[in-house]
Amino acid sequence: MTTISTTAAQELSPVENVPLSERDKDWIVVQEVQAGKVAAFDLLVQKYREHIFSVIYNMTGNRA
């Protein structure tokens, strides 16, 4: 999977100074998307491209 490269996602969490989980990093990027940052949306699409394709293909049965 693609690693999210945002500065905020690379920081340590304030609780016990532990590294953020992938889920926490994704949540930070989702918040950036909600704030209107298109580049953050592109990161999520790139990271989950194969899964997104699989879901759509299973729903439609069409690769086109």
mmCIF file of N, CA and C in Angstrom:
data_model
loop_
_atom_site.group_PDB
_atom_site.id
_atom_site.type_symbol
_atom_site.label_atom_id
_atom_site.label_comp_id
_atom_site.label_asym_id
_atom_site.label_seq_id
_atom_site.Cartn_x
_atom_site.Cartn_y
_atom_site.Cartn_z
ATOM 1 N N MET A 1 0.832 -1.186 0.000
ATOM 2 C CA MET A 1 0.000 0.000 0.000
ATOM 3 C C MET A 1 0.873 1.245 0.000
ATOM 4 N N THR A 2 0.323 2.319 -0.478
ATOM 5 C CA THR A 2 1.035 3.579 -0.539
ATOM 6 C C THR A 2 1.043 4.224 0.830
ATOM 7 N N THR A 3 2.185 4.756 1.220
ATOM 8 C CA THR A 3 2.295 5.438 2.499
ATOM 9 C C THR A 3 1.832 6.873 2.336
ATOM 10 N N ILE A 4 1.034 7.339 3.266
ATOM 11 C CA ILE A 4 0.564 8.716 3.243
ATOM 12 C C ILE A 4 1.713 9.599 3.694
ATOM 13 N N SER A 5 2.000 10.638 2.928
ATOM 14 C CA SER A 5 3.189 11.423 3.188
ATOM 15 C C SER A 5 2.902 12.809 3.742
ATOM 16 N N THR A 6 1.768 13.002 4.376
ATOM 17 C CA THR A 6 1.491 14.311 4.946
ATOM 18 C C THR A 6 2.273 14.488 6.232
ATOM 19 N N THR A 7 2.672 15.706 6.503
ATOM 20 C CA THR A 7 3.448 15.998 7.705
ATOM 21 C C THR A 7 2.672 15.623 8.953
ATOM 22 N N ALA A 8 1.397 15.966 8.988
ATOM 23 C CA ALA A 8 0.584 15.671 10.166
ATOM 24 C C ALA A 8 0.497 14.177 10.419
ATOM 25 N N ALA A 9 0.419 13.392 9.362
ATOM 26 C CA ALA A 9 0.287 11.949 9.521
ATOM 27 C C ALA A 9 1.580 11.309 9.989
ATOM 28 N N GLN A 10 2.703 11.987 9.836
ATOM 29 C CA GLN A 10 3.977 11.423 10.247
ATOM 30 C C GLN A 10 4.325 11.776 11.689
ATOM 31 N N GLU A 11 3.581 12.688 12.277
ATOM 32 C CA GLU A 11 3.846 13.092 13.652
ATOM 33 C C GLU A 11 3.441 11.994 14.617
ATOM 34 N N LEU A 12 3.973 12.092 15.825
ATOM 35 C CA LEU A 12 3.584 11.156 16.871
ATOM 36 C C LEU A 12 2.285 11.631 17.495
ATOM 37 N N SER A 13 1.475 10.673 17.919
ATOM 38 C CA SER A 13 0.226 11.052 18.565
ATOM 39 C C SER A 13 0.540 11.649 19.930
ATOM 40 N N PRO A 14 -0.284 12.565 20.407
ATOM 41 C CA PRO A 14 -0.014 13.197 21.692
ATOM 42 C C PRO A 14 -0.162 12.245 22.875
ATOM 43 N N VAL A 15 -0.928 11.180 22.699
ATOM 44 C CA VAL A 15 -1.133 10.233 23.784
ATOM 45 C C VAL A 15 0.049 9.281 23.833
ATOM 46 N N GLU A 16 0.780 9.316 24.891
ATOM 47 C CA GLU A 16 1.913 8.423 25.139
ATOM 48 C C GLU A 16 3.000 8.519 24.072
ATOM 49 N N ASN A 17 2.946 9.525 23.212
ATOM 50 C CA ASN A 17 3.997 9.743 22.219
ATOM 51 C C ASN A 17 4.276 8.506 21.372
ATOM 52 N N VAL A 18 3.226 7.825 20.935
ATOM 53 C CA VAL A 18 3.374 6.624 20.113
ATOM 54 C C VAL A 18 3.091 6.967 18.657
ATOM 55 N N PRO A 19 3.695 6.230 17.731
ATOM 56 C CA PRO A 19 3.424 6.500 16.313
ATOM 57 C C PRO A 19 1.945 6.290 15.984
ATOM 58 N N LEU A 20 1.457 7.057 15.027
ATOM 59 C CA LEU A 20 0.065 6.925 14.604
ATOM 60 C C LEU A 20 -0.131 5.642 13.809
ATOM 61 N N SER A 21 -1.289 5.026 13.966
ATOM 62 C CA SER A 21 -1.630 3.842 13.182
ATOM 63 C C SER A 21 -2.010 4.279 11.768
ATOM 64 N N GLU A 22 -2.072 3.328 10.845
ATOM 65 C CA GLU A 22 -2.494 3.642 9.478
ATOM 66 C C GLU A 22 -3.906 4.218 9.477
ATOM 67 N N ARG A 23 -4.750 3.701 10.350
ATOM 68 C CA ARG A 23 -6.127 4.206 10.438
ATOM 69 C C ARG A 23 -6.137 5.669 10.882
ATOM 70 N N ASP A 24 -5.292 5.993 11.866
ATOM 71 C CA ASP A 24 -5.206 7.380 12.325
ATOM 72 C C ASP A 24 -4.674 8.291 11.221
ATOM 73 N N LYS A 25 -3.686 7.807 10.476
ATOM 74 C CA LYS A 25 -3.133 8.593 9.368
ATOM 75 C C LYS A 25 -4.211 8.839 8.315
ATOM 76 N N ASP A 26 -4.981 7.792 8.012
ATOM 77 C CA ASP A 26 -6.062 7.943 7.037
ATOM 78 C C ASP A 26 -7.091 8.958 7.527
ATOM 79 N N TRP A 27 -7.395 8.934 8.815
ATOM 80 C CA TRP A 27 -8.382 9.870 9.361
ATOM 81 C C TRP A 27 -7.896 11.308 9.211
ATOM 82 N N ILE A 28 -6.619 11.540 9.411
ATOM 83 C CA ILE A 28 -6.059 12.880 9.224
ATOM 84 C C ILE A 28 -6.239 13.319 7.773
ATOM 85 N N VAL A 29 -5.975 12.404 6.849
ATOM 86 C CA VAL A 29 -6.131 12.726 5.427
ATOM 87 C C VAL A 29 -7.605 12.968 5.096
ATOM 88 N N VAL A 30 -8.512 12.188 5.666
ATOM 89 C CA VAL A 30 -9.952 12.397 5.444
ATOM 90 C C VAL A 30 -10.352 13.793 5.913
ATOM 91 N N GLN A 31 -9.824 14.217 7.038
ATOM 92 C CA GLN A 31 -10.129 15.563 7.527
ATOM 93 C C GLN A 31 -9.621 16.627 6.553
ATOM 94 N N GLU A 32 -8.470 16.374 5.933
ATOM 95 C CA GLU A 32 -7.945 17.299 4.931
ATOM 96 C C GLU A 32 -8.855 17.331 3.700
ATOM 97 N N VAL A 33 -9.371 16.157 3.314
ATOM 98 C CA VAL A 33 -10.315 16.094 2.187
ATOM 99 C C VAL A 33 -11.556 16.916 2.515
ATOM 100 N N GLN A 34 -12.076 16.757 3.722
ATOM 101 C CA GLN A 34 -13.270 17.493 4.127
ATOM 102 C C GLN A 34 -13.022 18.995 4.155
ATOM 103 N N ALA A 35 -11.756 19.381 4.338
ATOM 104 C CA ALA A 35 -11.397 20.799 4.324
ATOM 105 C C ALA A 35 -11.194 21.313 2.900
ATOM 106 N N GLY A 36 -11.374 20.423 1.910
ATOM 107 C CA GLY A 36 -11.309 20.847 0.523
ATOM 108 C C GLY A 36 -9.981 20.629 -0.174
ATOM 109 N N LYS A 37 -9.071 19.880 0.420
ATOM 110 C CA LYS A 37 -7.761 19.651 -0.192
ATOM 111 C C LYS A 37 -7.833 18.488 -1.182
ATOM 112 N N VAL A 38 -7.757 18.820 -2.456
ATOM 113 C CA VAL A 38 -7.866 17.824 -3.521
ATOM 114 C C VAL A 38 -6.703 16.842 -3.470
ATOM 115 N N ALA A 39 -5.511 17.306 -3.142
ATOM 116 C CA ALA A 39 -4.336 16.427 -3.081
ATOM 117 C C ALA A 39 -4.530 15.327 -2.044
ATOM 118 N N ALA A 40 -5.214 15.629 -0.958
ATOM 119 C CA ALA A 40 -5.475 14.622 0.069
ATOM 120 C C ALA A 40 -6.421 13.552 -0.477
ATOM 121 N N PHE A 41 -7.425 13.962 -1.245
ATOM 122 C CA PHE A 41 -8.333 13.006 -1.879
ATOM 123 C C PHE A 41 -7.559 12.100 -2.829
ATOM 124 N N ASP A 42 -6.653 12.692 -3.600
ATOM 125 C CA ASP A 42 -5.827 11.909 -4.524
ATOM 126 C C ASP A 42 -5.003 10.866 -3.782
ATOM 127 N N LEU A 43 -4.489 11.220 -2.598
ATOM 128 C CA LEU A 43 -3.722 10.259 -1.799
ATOM 129 C C LEU A 43 -4.575 9.059 -1.406
ATOM 130 N N LEU A 44 -5.798 9.320 -0.966
ATOM 131 C CA LEU A 44 -6.682 8.221 -0.570
ATOM 132 C C LEU A 44 -7.042 7.337 -1.757
ATOM 133 N N VAL A 45 -7.343 7.953 -2.893
ATOM 134 C CA VAL A 45 -7.675 7.172 -4.086
ATOM 135 C C VAL A 45 -6.486 6.321 -4.498
ATOM 136 N N GLN A 46 -5.301 6.902 -4.478
ATOM 137 C CA GLN A 46 -4.095 6.158 -4.849
ATOM 138 C C GLN A 46 -3.861 4.989 -3.886
ATOM 139 N N LYS A 47 -4.028 5.234 -2.612
ATOM 140 C CA LYS A 47 -3.778 4.195 -1.605
ATOM 141 C C LYS A 47 -4.773 3.043 -1.727
ATOM 142 N N TYR A 48 -6.040 3.366 -1.995
ATOM 143 C CA TYR A 48 -7.090 2.352 -1.999
ATOM 144 C C TYR A 48 -7.600 2.028 -3.398
ATOM 145 N N ARG A 49 -6.836 2.352 -4.425
ATOM 146 C CA ARG A 49 -7.254 2.172 -5.821
ATOM 147 C C ARG A 49 -7.724 0.752 -6.114
ATOM 148 N N GLU A 50 -6.939 -0.239 -5.735
ATOM 149 C CA GLU A 50 -7.300 -1.630 -6.038
ATOM 150 C C GLU A 50 -8.590 -2.032 -5.332
ATOM 151 N N HIS A 51 -8.733 -1.622 -4.089
ATOM 152 C CA HIS A 51 -9.946 -1.952 -3.337
ATOM 153 C C HIS A 51 -11.163 -1.252 -3.950
ATOM 154 N N ILE A 52 -10.998 0.006 -4.313
ATOM 155 C CA ILE A 52 -12.091 0.753 -4.943
ATOM 156 C C ILE A 52 -12.520 0.066 -6.234
ATOM 157 N N PHE A 53 -11.538 -0.320 -7.056
ATOM 158 C CA PHE A 53 -11.841 -0.999 -8.317
ATOM 159 C C PHE A 53 -12.601 -2.295 -8.052
ATOM 160 N N SER A 54 -12.150 -3.071 -7.070
ATOM 161 C CA SER A 54 -12.797 -4.348 -6.752
ATOM 162 C C SER A 54 -14.247 -4.154 -6.336
ATOM 163 N N VAL A 55 -14.493 -3.169 -5.503
ATOM 164 C CA VAL A 55 -15.856 -2.906 -5.039
ATOM 165 C C VAL A 55 -16.750 -2.522 -6.215
ATOM 166 N N ILE A 56 -16.269 -1.609 -7.058
ATOM 167 C CA ILE A 56 -17.075 -1.171 -8.200
ATOM 168 C C ILE A 56 -17.296 -2.320 -9.176
ATOM 169 N N TYR A 57 -16.254 -3.105 -9.424
ATOM 170 C CA TYR A 57 -16.385 -4.240 -10.344
ATOM 171 C C TYR A 57 -17.399 -5.247 -9.810
ATOM 172 N N ASN A 58 -17.336 -5.542 -8.513
ATOM 173 C CA ASN A 58 -18.282 -6.489 -7.924
ATOM 174 C C ASN A 58 -19.716 -5.963 -7.970
ATOM 175 N N MET A 59 -19.881 -4.654 -7.897
ATOM 176 C CA MET A 59 -21.219 -4.070 -7.958
ATOM 177 C C MET A 59 -21.779 -4.078 -9.377
ATOM 178 N N THR A 60 -20.905 -3.881 -10.365
ATOM 179 C CA THR A 60 -21.388 -3.721 -11.738
ATOM 180 C C THR A 60 -21.094 -4.913 -12.640
ATOM 181 N N GLY A 61 -20.048 -5.679 -12.314
ATOM 182 C CA GLY A 61 -19.642 -6.782 -13.169
ATOM 183 C C GLY A 61 -19.064 -6.310 -14.487
ATOM 184 N N ASN A 62 -18.609 -5.060 -14.520
ATOM 185 C CA ASN A 62 -18.142 -4.456 -15.760
ATOM 186 C C ASN A 62 -16.793 -3.788 -15.527
ATOM 187 N N ARG A 63 -15.779 -4.192 -16.306
ATOM 188 C CA ARG A 63 -14.447 -3.618 -16.164
ATOM 189 C C ARG A 63 -14.300 -2.277 -16.878
ATOM 190 N N ALA A 64 -15.248 -1.906 -17.711
ATOM 191 C CA ALA A 64 -15.135 -0.665 -18.502
ATOM 192 C C ALA A 64 -15.496 0.559 -17.701
#
